[in-house]
Structure formats: structure tokens, C-alpha cells
Coordinates of C-alpha atoms and ligand atoms in Angstrom, one line a residue:
X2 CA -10.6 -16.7 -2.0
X3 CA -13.7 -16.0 -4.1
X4 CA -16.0 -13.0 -2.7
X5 CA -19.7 -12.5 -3.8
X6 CA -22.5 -10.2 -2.3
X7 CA -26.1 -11.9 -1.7
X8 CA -29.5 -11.2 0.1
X9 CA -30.4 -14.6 0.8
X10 CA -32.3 -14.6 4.0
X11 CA -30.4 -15.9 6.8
X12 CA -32.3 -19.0 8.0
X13 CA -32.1 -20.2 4.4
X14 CA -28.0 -19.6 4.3
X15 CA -26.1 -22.7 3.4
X16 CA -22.2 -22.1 4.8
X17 CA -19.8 -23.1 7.2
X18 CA -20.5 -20.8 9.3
X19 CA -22.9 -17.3 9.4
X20 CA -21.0 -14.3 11.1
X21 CA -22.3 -11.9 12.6
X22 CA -21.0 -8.4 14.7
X23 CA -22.4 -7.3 18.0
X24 CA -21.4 -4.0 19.6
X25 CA -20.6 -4.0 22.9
X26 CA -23.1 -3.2 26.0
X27 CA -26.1 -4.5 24.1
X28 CA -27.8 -7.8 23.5
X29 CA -28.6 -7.9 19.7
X30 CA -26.5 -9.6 16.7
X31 CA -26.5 -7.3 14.3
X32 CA -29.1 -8.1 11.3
X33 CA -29.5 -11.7 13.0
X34 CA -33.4 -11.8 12.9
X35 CA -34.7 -14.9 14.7
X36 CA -33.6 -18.4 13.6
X37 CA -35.7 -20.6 16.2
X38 CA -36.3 -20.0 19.9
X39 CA -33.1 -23.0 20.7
X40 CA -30.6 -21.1 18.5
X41 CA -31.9 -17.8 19.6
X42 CA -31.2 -18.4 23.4
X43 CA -28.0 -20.2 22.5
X44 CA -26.9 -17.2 20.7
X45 CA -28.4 -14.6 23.3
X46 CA -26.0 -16.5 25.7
X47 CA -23.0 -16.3 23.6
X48 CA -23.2 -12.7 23.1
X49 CA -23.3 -12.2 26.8
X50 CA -20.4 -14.0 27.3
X51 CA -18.4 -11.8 24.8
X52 CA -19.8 -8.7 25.6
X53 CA -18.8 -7.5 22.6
X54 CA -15.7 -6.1 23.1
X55 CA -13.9 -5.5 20.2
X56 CA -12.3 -8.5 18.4
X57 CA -13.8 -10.7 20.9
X58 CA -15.2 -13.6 18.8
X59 CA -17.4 -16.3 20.0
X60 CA -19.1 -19.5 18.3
X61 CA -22.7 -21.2 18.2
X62 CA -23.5 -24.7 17.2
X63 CA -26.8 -24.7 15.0
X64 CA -27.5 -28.0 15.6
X65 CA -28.7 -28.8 12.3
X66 CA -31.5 -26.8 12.5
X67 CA -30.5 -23.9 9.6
X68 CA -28.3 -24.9 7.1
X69 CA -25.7 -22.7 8.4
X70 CA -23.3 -25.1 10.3
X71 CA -22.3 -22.6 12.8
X72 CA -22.9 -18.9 14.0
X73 CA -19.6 -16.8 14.7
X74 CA -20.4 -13.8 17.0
X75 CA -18.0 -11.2 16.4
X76 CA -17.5 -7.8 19.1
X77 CA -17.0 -4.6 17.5
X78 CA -16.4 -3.0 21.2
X79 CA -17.6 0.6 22.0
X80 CA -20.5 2.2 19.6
X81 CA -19.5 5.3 19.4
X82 CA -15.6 4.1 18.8
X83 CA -17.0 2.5 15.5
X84 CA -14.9 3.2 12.5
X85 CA -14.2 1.5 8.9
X86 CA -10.9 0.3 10.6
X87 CA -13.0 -1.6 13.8
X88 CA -15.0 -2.8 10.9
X89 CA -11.8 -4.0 8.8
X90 CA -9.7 -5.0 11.7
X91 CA -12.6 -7.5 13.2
X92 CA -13.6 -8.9 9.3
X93 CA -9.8 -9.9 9.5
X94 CA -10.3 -11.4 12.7
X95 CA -13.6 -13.5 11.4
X96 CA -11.7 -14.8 8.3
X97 CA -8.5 -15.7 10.5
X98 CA -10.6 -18.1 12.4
X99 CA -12.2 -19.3 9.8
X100 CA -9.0 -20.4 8.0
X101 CA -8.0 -21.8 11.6
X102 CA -10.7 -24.2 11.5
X103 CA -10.5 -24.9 7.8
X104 CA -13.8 -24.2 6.7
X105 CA -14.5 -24.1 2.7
X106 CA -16.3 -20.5 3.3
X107 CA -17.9 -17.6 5.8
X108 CA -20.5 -15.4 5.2
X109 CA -20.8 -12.3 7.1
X110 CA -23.8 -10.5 7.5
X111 CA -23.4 -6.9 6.6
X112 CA -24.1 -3.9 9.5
X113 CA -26.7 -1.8 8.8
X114 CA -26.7 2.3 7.8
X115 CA -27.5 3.0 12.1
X116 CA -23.6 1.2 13.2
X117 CA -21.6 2.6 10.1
X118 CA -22.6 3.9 6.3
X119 CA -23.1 0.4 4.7
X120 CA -21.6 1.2 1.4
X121 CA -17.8 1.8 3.4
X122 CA -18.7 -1.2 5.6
X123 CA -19.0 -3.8 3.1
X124 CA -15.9 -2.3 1.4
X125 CA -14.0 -2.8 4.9
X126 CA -15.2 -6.5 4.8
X127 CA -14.2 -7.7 1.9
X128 CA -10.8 -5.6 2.0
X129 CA -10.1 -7.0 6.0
X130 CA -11.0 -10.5 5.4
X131 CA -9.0 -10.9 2.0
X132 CA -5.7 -9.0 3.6
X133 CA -5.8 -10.7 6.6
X134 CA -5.6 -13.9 4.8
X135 CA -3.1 -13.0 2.7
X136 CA 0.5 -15.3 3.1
X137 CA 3.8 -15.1 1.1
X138 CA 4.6 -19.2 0.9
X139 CA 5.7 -18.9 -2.7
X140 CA 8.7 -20.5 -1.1
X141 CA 8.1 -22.9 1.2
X142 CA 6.9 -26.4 0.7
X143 CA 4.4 -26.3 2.9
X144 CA 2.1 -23.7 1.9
X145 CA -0.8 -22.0 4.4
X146 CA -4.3 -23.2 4.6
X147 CA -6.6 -22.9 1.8
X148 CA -8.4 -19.7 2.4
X149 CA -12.3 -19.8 2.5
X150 CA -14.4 -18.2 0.8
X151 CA -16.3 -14.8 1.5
X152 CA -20.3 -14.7 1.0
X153 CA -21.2 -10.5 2.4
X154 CA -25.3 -10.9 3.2
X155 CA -26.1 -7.4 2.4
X156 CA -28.9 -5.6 0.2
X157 CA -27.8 -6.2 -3.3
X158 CA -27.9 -2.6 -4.1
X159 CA -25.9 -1.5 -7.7
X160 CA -24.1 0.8 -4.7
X161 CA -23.4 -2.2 -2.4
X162 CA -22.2 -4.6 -5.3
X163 CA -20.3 -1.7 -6.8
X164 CA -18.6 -1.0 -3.8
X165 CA -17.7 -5.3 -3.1
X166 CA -16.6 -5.3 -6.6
X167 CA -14.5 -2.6 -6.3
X168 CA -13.1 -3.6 -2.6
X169 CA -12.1 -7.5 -3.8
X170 CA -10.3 -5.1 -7.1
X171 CA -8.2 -2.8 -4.5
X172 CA -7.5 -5.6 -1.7
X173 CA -6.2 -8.2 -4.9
X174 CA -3.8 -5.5 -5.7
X175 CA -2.6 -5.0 -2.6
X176 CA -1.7 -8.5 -2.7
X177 CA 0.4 -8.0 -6.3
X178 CA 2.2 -5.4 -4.4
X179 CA 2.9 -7.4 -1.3
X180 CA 3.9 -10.4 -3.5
X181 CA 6.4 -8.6 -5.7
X182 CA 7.8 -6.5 -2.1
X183 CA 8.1 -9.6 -0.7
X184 CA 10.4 -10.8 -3.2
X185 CA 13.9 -11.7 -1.8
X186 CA 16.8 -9.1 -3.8
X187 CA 18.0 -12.5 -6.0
X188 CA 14.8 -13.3 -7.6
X189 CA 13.9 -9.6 -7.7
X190 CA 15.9 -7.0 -10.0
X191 CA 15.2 -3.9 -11.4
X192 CA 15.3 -6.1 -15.2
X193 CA 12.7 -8.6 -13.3
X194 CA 10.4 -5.2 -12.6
X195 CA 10.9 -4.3 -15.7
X196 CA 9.4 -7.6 -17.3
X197 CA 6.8 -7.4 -14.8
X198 CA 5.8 -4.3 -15.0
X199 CA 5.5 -5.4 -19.3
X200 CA 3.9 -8.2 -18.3
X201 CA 0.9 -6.1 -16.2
X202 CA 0.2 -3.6 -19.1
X203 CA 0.3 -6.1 -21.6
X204 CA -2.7 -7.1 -23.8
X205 CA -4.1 -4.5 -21.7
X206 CA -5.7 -1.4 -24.3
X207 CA -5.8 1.6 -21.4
X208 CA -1.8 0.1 -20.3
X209 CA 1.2 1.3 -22.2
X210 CA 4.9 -0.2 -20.7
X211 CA 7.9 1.4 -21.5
X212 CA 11.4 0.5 -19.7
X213 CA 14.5 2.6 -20.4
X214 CA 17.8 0.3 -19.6
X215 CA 21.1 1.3 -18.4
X216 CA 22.8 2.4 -22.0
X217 CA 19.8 5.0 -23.0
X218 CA 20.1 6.6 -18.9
X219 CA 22.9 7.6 -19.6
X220 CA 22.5 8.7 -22.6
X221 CA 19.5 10.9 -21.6
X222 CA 20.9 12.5 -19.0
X223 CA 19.2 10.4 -15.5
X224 CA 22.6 11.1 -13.4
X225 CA 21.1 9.9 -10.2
X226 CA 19.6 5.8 -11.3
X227 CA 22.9 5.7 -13.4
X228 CA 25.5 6.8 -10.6
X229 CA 23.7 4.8 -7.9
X230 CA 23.1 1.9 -10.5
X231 CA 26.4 2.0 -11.4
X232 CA 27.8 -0.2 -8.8
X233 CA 25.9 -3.4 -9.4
X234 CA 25.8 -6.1 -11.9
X235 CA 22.0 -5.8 -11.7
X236 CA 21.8 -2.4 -14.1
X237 CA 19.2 0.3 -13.4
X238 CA 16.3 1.1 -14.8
X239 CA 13.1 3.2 -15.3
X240 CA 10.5 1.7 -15.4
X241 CA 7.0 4.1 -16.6
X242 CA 3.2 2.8 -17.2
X243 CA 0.7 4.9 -18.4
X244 CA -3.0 4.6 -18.3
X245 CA -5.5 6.4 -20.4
X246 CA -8.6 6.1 -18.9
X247 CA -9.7 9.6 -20.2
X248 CA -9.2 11.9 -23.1
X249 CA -5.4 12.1 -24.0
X250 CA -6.0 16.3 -23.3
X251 CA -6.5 15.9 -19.7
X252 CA -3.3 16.4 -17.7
X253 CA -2.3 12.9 -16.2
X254 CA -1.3 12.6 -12.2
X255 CA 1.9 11.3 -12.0
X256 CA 2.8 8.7 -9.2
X257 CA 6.8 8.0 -8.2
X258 CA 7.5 5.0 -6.5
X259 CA 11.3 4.1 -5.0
X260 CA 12.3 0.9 -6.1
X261 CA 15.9 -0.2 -4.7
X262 CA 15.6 -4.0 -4.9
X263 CA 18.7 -4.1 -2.2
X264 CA 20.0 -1.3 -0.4
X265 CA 23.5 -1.9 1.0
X266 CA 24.3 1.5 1.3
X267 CA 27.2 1.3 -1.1
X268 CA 30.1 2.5 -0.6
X269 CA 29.3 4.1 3.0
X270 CA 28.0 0.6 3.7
X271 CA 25.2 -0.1 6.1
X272 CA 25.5 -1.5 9.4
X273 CA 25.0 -5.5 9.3
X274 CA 22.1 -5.7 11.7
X275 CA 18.6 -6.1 9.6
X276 CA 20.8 -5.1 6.6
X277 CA 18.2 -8.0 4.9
X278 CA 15.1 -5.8 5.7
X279 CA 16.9 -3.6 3.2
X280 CA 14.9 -5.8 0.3
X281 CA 11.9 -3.9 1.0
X282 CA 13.7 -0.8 -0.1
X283 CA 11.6 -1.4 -3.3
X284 CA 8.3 -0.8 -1.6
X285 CA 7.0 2.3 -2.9
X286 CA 7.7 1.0 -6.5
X287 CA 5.9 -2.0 -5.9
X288 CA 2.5 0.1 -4.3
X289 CA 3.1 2.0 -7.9
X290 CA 2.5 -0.8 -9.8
X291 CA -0.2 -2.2 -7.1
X292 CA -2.1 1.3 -7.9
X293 CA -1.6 0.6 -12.2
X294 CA -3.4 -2.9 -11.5
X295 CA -5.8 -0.9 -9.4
X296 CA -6.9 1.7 -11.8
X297 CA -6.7 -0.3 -14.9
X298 CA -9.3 -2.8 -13.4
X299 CA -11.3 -0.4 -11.9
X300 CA -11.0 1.3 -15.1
X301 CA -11.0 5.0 -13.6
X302 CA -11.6 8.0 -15.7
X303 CA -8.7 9.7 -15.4
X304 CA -5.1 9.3 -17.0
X305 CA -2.1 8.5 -15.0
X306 CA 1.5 7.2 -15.4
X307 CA 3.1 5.7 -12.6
X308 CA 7.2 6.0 -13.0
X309 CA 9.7 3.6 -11.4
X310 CA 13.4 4.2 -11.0
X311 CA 14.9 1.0 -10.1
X312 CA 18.3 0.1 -8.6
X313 CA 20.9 -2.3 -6.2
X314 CA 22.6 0.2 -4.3
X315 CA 26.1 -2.2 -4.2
X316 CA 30.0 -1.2 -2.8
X317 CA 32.2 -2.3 -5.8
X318 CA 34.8 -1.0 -7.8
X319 CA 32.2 0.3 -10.1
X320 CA 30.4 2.4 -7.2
X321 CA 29.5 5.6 -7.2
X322 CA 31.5 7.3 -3.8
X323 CA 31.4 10.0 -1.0
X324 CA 32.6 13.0 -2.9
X325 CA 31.5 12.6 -6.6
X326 CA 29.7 15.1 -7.7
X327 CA 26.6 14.2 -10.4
X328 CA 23.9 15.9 -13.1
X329 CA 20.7 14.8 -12.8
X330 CA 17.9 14.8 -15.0
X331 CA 16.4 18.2 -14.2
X332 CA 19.8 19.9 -14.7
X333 CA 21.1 20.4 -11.3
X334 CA 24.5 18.9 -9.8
X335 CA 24.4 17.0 -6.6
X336 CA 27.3 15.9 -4.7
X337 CA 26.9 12.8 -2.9
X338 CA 27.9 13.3 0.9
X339 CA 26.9 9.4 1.6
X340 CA 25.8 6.9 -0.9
X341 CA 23.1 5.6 1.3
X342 CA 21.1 8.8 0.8
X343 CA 20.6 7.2 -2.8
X344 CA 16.7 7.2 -3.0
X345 CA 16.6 11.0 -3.5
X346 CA 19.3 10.6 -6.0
X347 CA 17.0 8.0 -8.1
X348 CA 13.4 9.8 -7.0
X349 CA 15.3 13.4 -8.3
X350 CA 15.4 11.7 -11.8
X351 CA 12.0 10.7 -11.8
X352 CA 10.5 13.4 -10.3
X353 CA 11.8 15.7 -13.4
X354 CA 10.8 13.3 -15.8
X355 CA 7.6 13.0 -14.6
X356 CA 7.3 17.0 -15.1
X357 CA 9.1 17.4 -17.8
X358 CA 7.5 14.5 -20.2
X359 CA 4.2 14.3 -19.0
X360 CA 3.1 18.3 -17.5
X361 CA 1.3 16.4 -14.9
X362 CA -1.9 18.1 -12.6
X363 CA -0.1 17.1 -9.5
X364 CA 2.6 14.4 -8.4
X365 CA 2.9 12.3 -5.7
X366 CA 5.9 10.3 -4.6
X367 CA 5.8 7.0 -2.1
X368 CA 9.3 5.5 -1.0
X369 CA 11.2 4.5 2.2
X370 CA 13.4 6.9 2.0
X371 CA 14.9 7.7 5.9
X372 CA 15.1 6.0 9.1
X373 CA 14.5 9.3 10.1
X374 CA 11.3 9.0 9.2
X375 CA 10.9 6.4 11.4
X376 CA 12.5 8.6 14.5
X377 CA 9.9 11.0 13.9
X378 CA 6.8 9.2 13.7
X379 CA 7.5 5.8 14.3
X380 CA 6.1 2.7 12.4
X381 CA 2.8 3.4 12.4
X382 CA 2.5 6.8 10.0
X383 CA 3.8 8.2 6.8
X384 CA 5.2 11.0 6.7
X385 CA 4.1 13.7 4.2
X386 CA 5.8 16.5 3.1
X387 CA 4.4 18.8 0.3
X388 CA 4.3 22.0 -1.2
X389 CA 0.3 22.4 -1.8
X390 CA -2.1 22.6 0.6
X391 CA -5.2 21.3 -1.5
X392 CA -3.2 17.8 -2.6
X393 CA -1.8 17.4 1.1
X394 CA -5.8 18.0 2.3
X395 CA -6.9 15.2 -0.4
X396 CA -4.3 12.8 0.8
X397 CA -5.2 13.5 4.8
X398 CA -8.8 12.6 3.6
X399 CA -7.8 9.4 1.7
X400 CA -5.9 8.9 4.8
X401 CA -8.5 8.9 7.5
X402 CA -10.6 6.4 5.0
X403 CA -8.4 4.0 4.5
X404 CA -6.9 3.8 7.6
X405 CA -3.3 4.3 6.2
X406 CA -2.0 6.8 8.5
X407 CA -0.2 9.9 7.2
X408 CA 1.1 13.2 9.2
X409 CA 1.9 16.1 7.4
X410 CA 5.9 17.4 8.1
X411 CA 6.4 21.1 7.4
X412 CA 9.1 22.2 4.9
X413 CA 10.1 26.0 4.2
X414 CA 13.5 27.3 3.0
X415 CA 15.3 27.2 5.7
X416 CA 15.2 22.9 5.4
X417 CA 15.9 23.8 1.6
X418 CA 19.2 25.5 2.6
X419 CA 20.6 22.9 4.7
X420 CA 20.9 20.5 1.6
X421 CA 23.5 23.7 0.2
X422 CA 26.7 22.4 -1.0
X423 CA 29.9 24.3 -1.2
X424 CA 30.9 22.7 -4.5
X425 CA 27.1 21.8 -6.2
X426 CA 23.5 22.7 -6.4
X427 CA 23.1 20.6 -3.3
X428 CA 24.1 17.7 -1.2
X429 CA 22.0 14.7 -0.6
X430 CA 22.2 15.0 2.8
X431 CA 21.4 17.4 5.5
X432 CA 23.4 18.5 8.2
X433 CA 24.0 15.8 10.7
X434 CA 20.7 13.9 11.8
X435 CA 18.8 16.9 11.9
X436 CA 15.2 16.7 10.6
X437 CA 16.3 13.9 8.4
X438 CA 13.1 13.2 6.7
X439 CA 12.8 16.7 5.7
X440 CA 16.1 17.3 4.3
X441 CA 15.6 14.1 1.9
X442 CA 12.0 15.5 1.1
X443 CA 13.8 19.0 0.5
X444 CA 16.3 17.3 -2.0
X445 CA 13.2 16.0 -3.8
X446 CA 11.4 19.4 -4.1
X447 CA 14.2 20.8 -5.7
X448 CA 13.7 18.3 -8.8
X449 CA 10.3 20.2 -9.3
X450 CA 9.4 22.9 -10.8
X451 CA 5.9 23.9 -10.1
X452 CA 3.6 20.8 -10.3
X453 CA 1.8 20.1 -7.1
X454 CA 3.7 17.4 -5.2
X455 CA 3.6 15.6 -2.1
X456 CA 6.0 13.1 -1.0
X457 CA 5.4 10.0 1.3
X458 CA 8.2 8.6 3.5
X459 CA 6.7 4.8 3.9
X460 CA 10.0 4.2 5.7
X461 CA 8.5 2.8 8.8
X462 CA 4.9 1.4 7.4
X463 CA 6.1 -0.6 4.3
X464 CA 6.2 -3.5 5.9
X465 CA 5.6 -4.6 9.5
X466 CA 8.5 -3.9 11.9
X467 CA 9.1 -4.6 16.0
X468 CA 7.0 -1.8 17.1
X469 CA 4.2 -2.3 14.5
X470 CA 0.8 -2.4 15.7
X471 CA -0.8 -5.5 15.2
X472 CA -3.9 -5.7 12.6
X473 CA -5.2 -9.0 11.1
X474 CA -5.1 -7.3 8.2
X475 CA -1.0 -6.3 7.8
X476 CA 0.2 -10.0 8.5
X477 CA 4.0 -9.9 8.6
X478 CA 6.3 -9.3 5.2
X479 CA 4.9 -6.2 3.3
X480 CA 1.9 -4.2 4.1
X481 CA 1.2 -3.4 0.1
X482 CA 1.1 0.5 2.2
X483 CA 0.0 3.0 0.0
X484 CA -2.1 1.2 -2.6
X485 CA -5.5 1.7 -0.7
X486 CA -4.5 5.0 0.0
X487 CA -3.4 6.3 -3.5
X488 CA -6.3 4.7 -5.3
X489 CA -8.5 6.3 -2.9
X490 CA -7.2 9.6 -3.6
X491 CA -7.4 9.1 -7.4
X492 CA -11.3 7.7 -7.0
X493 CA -11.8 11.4 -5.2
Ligands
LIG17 N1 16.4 2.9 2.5 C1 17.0 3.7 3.5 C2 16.0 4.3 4.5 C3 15.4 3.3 5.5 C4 16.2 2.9 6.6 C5 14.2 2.8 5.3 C6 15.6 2.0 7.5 C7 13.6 1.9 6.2 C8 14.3 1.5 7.3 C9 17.7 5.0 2.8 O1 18.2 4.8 1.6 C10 18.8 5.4 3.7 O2 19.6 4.6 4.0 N2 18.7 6.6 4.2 C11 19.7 7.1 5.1 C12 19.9 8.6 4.7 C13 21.1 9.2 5.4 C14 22.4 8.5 5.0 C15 21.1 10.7 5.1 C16 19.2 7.0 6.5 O3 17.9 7.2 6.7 O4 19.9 6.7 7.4
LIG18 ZN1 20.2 4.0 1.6
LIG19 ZN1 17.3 3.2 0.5

């Protein structure tokens, strides 16, 4: 799907079909100026037929009398309910139907400054059409529908074409990290990361690859991706990209992304039921490297190094067990109470090395990390846990833009005792089921020193399960959560 920006006036348009919202209670298209008294009452009839209610989407023939084949009328519902969301929720819609009918492009005319600030609405355009089209075939023989292309009539300010630009950028990384997420556990390894994350920084000047493999982890001490690594012929690794997009003296932001290409559970094996689902356990790792493409191409000003630990958590006579007791890289000793608390294990690692390698300004850390997560908050919103006001407060904001929903869980020492351990540092799990998602984010806070952190639990918003809410724009498989977000927090 190509997307370009234009201000060609409407009754000159030639396209498939001319799109336009309305919002609902009133009688105007917005932007639509008059394209001949037959079309015009055509129109004015459609739109009271609609209503505009949101999502509500309704079609006009032009007769041949504009070059625009068609006019699509599409209801943004209540004015003052208006948000970039409405906007990026009903673009979806527009380029769903469009697809439907198999038309070679759409072109949607932009609303203006008095519905929602235009800058933020073409961005939620281009970023709602392009998701919503998005399909993972790569394995079937019949593949989806060619996907039309995008034309956004709006003023072509440097501000508006900036903000396209930067939109199709964001919304095509998504993608990468909804394709590799997607990826069932036998095509997808921790070695294929590896190679692919090589593969993204190479003959790339700002990108610099470096993948440490199973012989030099344990070597250099990463006691939680070896001893969860250790049970699978697929060996561990970590996987860290840096960017320089700014002078090598400013203090990068680290980003820490969970990336268990199949999580049995080990030895305390999992369940059967939606045991498969456990291939998205590599989510946050793959939004890490969605947010490398990101930056790279939007070529930020600001270093950052995003760090992968990578594992198959398999039972096997190599396995790490109940009852072992391991180093990890920061120096404390965990033992393991169940093996399928093994994200913290491999995060713990990273988290360190992150600190102590790189002195980061603040560190942030995406995985799916606790169905308890999922108890708490359902499969709708992230949970957040940090220890910093200000970087939690950046992250609400990025948040409320992007429409990738985050709630802040507390954490105090009183969550930090319950990971005690009569014969370690600490356990990786809690006691019981008790607060769950904030005994694994307490486990994770203890790999830390003092660099700001917050943590996201993407457990239930990684990819789309029974009880998600349905948006064009999160088609089923892997939402890509976490990439908008992020690189909206590192544009602040
Ligand atoms: N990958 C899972 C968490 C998960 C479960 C994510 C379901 C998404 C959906 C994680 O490794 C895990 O198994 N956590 C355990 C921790 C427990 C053993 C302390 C959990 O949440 O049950
Ligand atoms: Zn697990
Ligand atoms: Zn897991």
C-alpha cells in the first residue's frame, strides 16, 4: 500500500473512490465543498441515512460526473467523543471496505483543525488504514486482497507531510514487528532473531548489531538466558542494537524486550489448552526491534540500544528445574520456585546489562510476562510498574496518544519482600497468586540499580485474545503493541 499527501481539489480527484467523515447530528461532509447540485443531494441523502454514527459507512455513485468513481461517507459518531482513536478506528474501517470491493486506491479527505488538530488526524489516517489492512498470509496459498492505495487530501503543509511521512514510517514497523511475532516457534528461534536483528542494522551507518550466543553467556556470567536456555536445542541468545542518532556523550535510553520464541513452561509444564498462543511469548522483543526500524528511519536525535534476551523455554533432560538455585548477571542468586516464571529470569539479565554496559538516562522494559496481568486488567491494558514518577507520566502521555492503553500498578517493599527466598537473594515467584504481576515486576526491579525504569506487562495486549476489543486496526495474530507507543515516547 503506497500513501501520499496532496491538495488537489476534490472535483478534480481521479480515484476509486473520495472518502469523506461526517460527525453525527449534522448534515455536512467534512471538507466536501460542492461537486454539482445531482451529487450534492445524492450525498446530502446518504448522510442522512447514516447519521453519522460512528463507523457507520455509506456510498454514492458519481455518475461520471467527477472523476472520482464513488463517494464513501464515513460517521465519526458524537462531536464531542472525537478522539485520534475515532479518527484511526473509522480510517481502518474506510480502507477495510475498500479492500472488500477491490478498488486500486482511496483517498480520504483530511478533517479540519475545528473536528480534531489536523497534524494528529492525518497521522491517525495513515496509521488506521495501513494497520487495518495488514494480514499475515506468508503461509497460505491464497494470499488476501491486494491492498489499495492511500491518497490523504490535506494542505500540503511541511507539518502535515512531516507528520504522513512519519505515520506510513511508525505503522510499516508495526507491521515488521507483527510479521516476525507472528512467526510460528519452528521458523522462529532465538539464532533466526539473531540474523534478523543483523540483517535490520545492516548497511545501516546510525545501526550497530551485536549477538552474544550460548558459549560467551555463560562465560559472562547471564545465569538467567543460560539456565532457562539450557533446556532446548534452539540455544539462547542476546540479542543488542544500538542507534546513534546523537552525540556518543549523551546517555542512551535503553529498551528490553522478552523474546521466548516458545514457552512450554519447562519443567513445570504448561497446561495443554492454548499452549500454541505461547509463540507470542516473543512479543515484546519483536516491538524492540519494531521501535530500532522506527527510529533509525525516522532518524531521531537521540541514542538508544534496544536489548533482546532470547530463549525456548523446553522440559528436557537438559532443563533447568524447580529448586536450582542460579547467578545472574547483576550478581544476585535466584532460585527458581517454577520454571514458567522464566521471563524475569531472562529480563533480570538484560535489565543489568543494559545498566551496567550502557549507564542508560532511563530504561524501559515490554514483555508478556504474567497471566496475572491479564487477571488484573484484562486484555485491553498494559500494565506498568515503575520506580519514577516522571518516566511513568511520559509513558501515560504517549499512552493517551497512541491509544495503546497502559495503567500504572503500584509497587513498594512490601511486593519486594514477597519474592524473599529462604536459601537465595530471591525467588522468581511470589507467594501464591497474589498480585502476580507485581511480584514478577518486583523481581525485575531488583536487577536495577538506580536508572529510571518502567516495566510493561503486554501479557494480555500482544496479540488479540477472546475478550479483545475489536478495532480495524489490531486484525487478529499480533497487535505489533508497544511500537506506537515507545516511539512516541522517545519523539517526546
Ligand atoms: N509467558 C507467560 C505469561 C503469559 C501467560 C502471557 C498467558 C500471556 C498469556 C509467563 O512466562 C508465565 O508463564 N508466567 C507465569 C508465572 C507464574 C508461574 C509465577 C504465569 O503468569 O502463570
Ligand atoms: Zn512462562
Ligand atoms: Zn513466558
Amino acid at each position: 500500500m503506497r500513501v501520499t499527501v496532496e491538495s488537489t481539489e476534490l472535483s478534480k480527484k481521479k480515484t476509486s473512490v473520495l472518502c469523506g467523515f461526517i460527525v453525527e447530528g449534522t448534515k455536512r461532509v467534512i471538507g466536501l465543498d460542492s461537486m454539482g447540485s445531482e451529487i450534492d443531494r445524492a450525498v446530502r441523502d446518504s448522510v442522512s441515512e447514516t447519521g453519522g454514527k460512528l463507523g457507520k459507512i455509506s456510498i454514492v455513485n458519481t455518475m461520471g460526473k467527477i472523476p472520482a468513481e464513488r463517494i464513501l461517507l464515513a460517521g465519526l459518531g458524537k462531536k464531542d467523543k472525537i478522539t485520534g482513536d475515532t479518527i484511526r478506528f473509522v480510517s481502518g474501517k474506510i480502507a477495510q471496505r475498500a479492500r472488500e470491493f477491490g478498488l486500486a486506491n482511496f483517498a480520504v479527505i483530511a478533517p479540519d483543525d475545528s473536528i480534531y488538530d489536523k497534524v494528529s488526524a492525518v497521522s491517525c489516517i495513515v496509521e488506521g488504514a495501513k494497520l487495518s489492512l495488514y494480514a499475515f498470509d506468508q503461509f497460505k496459498k491464497k494470499k488476501a486482497e491486494k491492498s489499495p492505495d492511500l491518497f490523504v487530501i490535506a494542505s500540503k503543509s511541511p507539518g502535515i507531510v512531516r507528520a504522513v511521512k512519519s505515520a506510513d514510517i511508525i505503522a510499516d514497523s508495526v507491521i515488521f514487528a507483527r510479521d516476525l511475532a507472528n512467526l510460528p516457534p519452528n521458523e522462529c528461534s532465538p539464532d533466526m532473531l539473531g540474523k534478523t536483528a543483523k540483517k535490520l542494522c545492516a548497511k545501516k551507518s546510525r545501526l550497530r548489531c551485536k549477538v552474544i550466543e550460548k558459549a560467551e553467556l555463560k562465560k559472562e556470567g547471564f545465569g538467567g538466558i543460560f539456565a532457562v536456555g539450557q533446556g532446548s536445542r534452539n540455544e539462547p541468545r542476546l540479542i543488542v542494537m544500538e542507534y546513534s542518532g546523537a552525540d556518543k556523550s549523551k546517555r542512551p535510553v535503553v529498551i528490553v524486550g522478552k523474546a521466548v520464541t516458545f514457552d512450554t513452561g519447562g519443567i513445570s509444564l504448561k497446561p495443554g489448552e492454548k499452549m500454541d498462543e505461547m509463540k507470542f511469548d516473543k512479543c515484546g522483543g519483536c516491538a524492540v526491534f519494531g521501535i530500532i526500524r522506527a527510529v533509525e528511519e525516522l532518524k531521531l536525535p537521540i541514542n538508544i540500544v534496544g536489548i533482546v534476551p532470547s530463549v525456548e523455554n523446553m522440559p528436557g533432560g537438559g532443563s533447568y528445574r524447580p529448586g536450582d538455585i542460579i547467578k545472574l548477571y547483576g550478581g544476585k542468586t535466584a532460585e527458581i520456585i517454577n520454571t514458567d516464571a522464566e521471563g524475569r529470569l531472562i529480563l533480570a539479565d538484560a535489565l543489568s546489562y543494559g545498566e551496567k554496559r550502557y549507564s542508560p538516562k532511563e530504561t524501559v522494559d515490554l514483555a508478556t510476562l504474567t497471566g496475572a496481568c491479564i487477571v488484573a486488567l484484562g486484555t485491553n491494558v498494559a500494565g506498568m510498574v515503575s520506580s519514577n514518577d516522571r518516566l511513568a507520566d511520559k509513558i501515560i502521555n504517549a499512552s493517551k496518544r497512541t491509544a495503546e492503553d497502559v495503567w500504572r500498578l503500584p509497587i513498594n517493599d512490601d511486593y519486594i519482600d514477597m519474592i524473599k527466598s529462604d536459601v537465595a537473594d530471591m525467588k522468581n515467584m511470589g507467594i501464591g497468586r497474589a498480585a502476580g504481576a507485581i511480584t514478577a515486576a518486583a523481581f525485575l526491579k531488583n536487577a536495577i540499580e538506580k536508572t529510571p525504569w518502567a516495566h510493561l506487562d503486554i501479557a494480555g495486549v500482544a496479540w488479540t485474545q477472546a475478550a479483545t476489543k475489536k478495532r480495524p486496526y489490531n486484525p487478529s495474530g499480533a497487535t505489533g503493541f508497544g511500537v506506537r507507543l515507545i516511539v512516541d515516547y522517545l519523539s517526546q
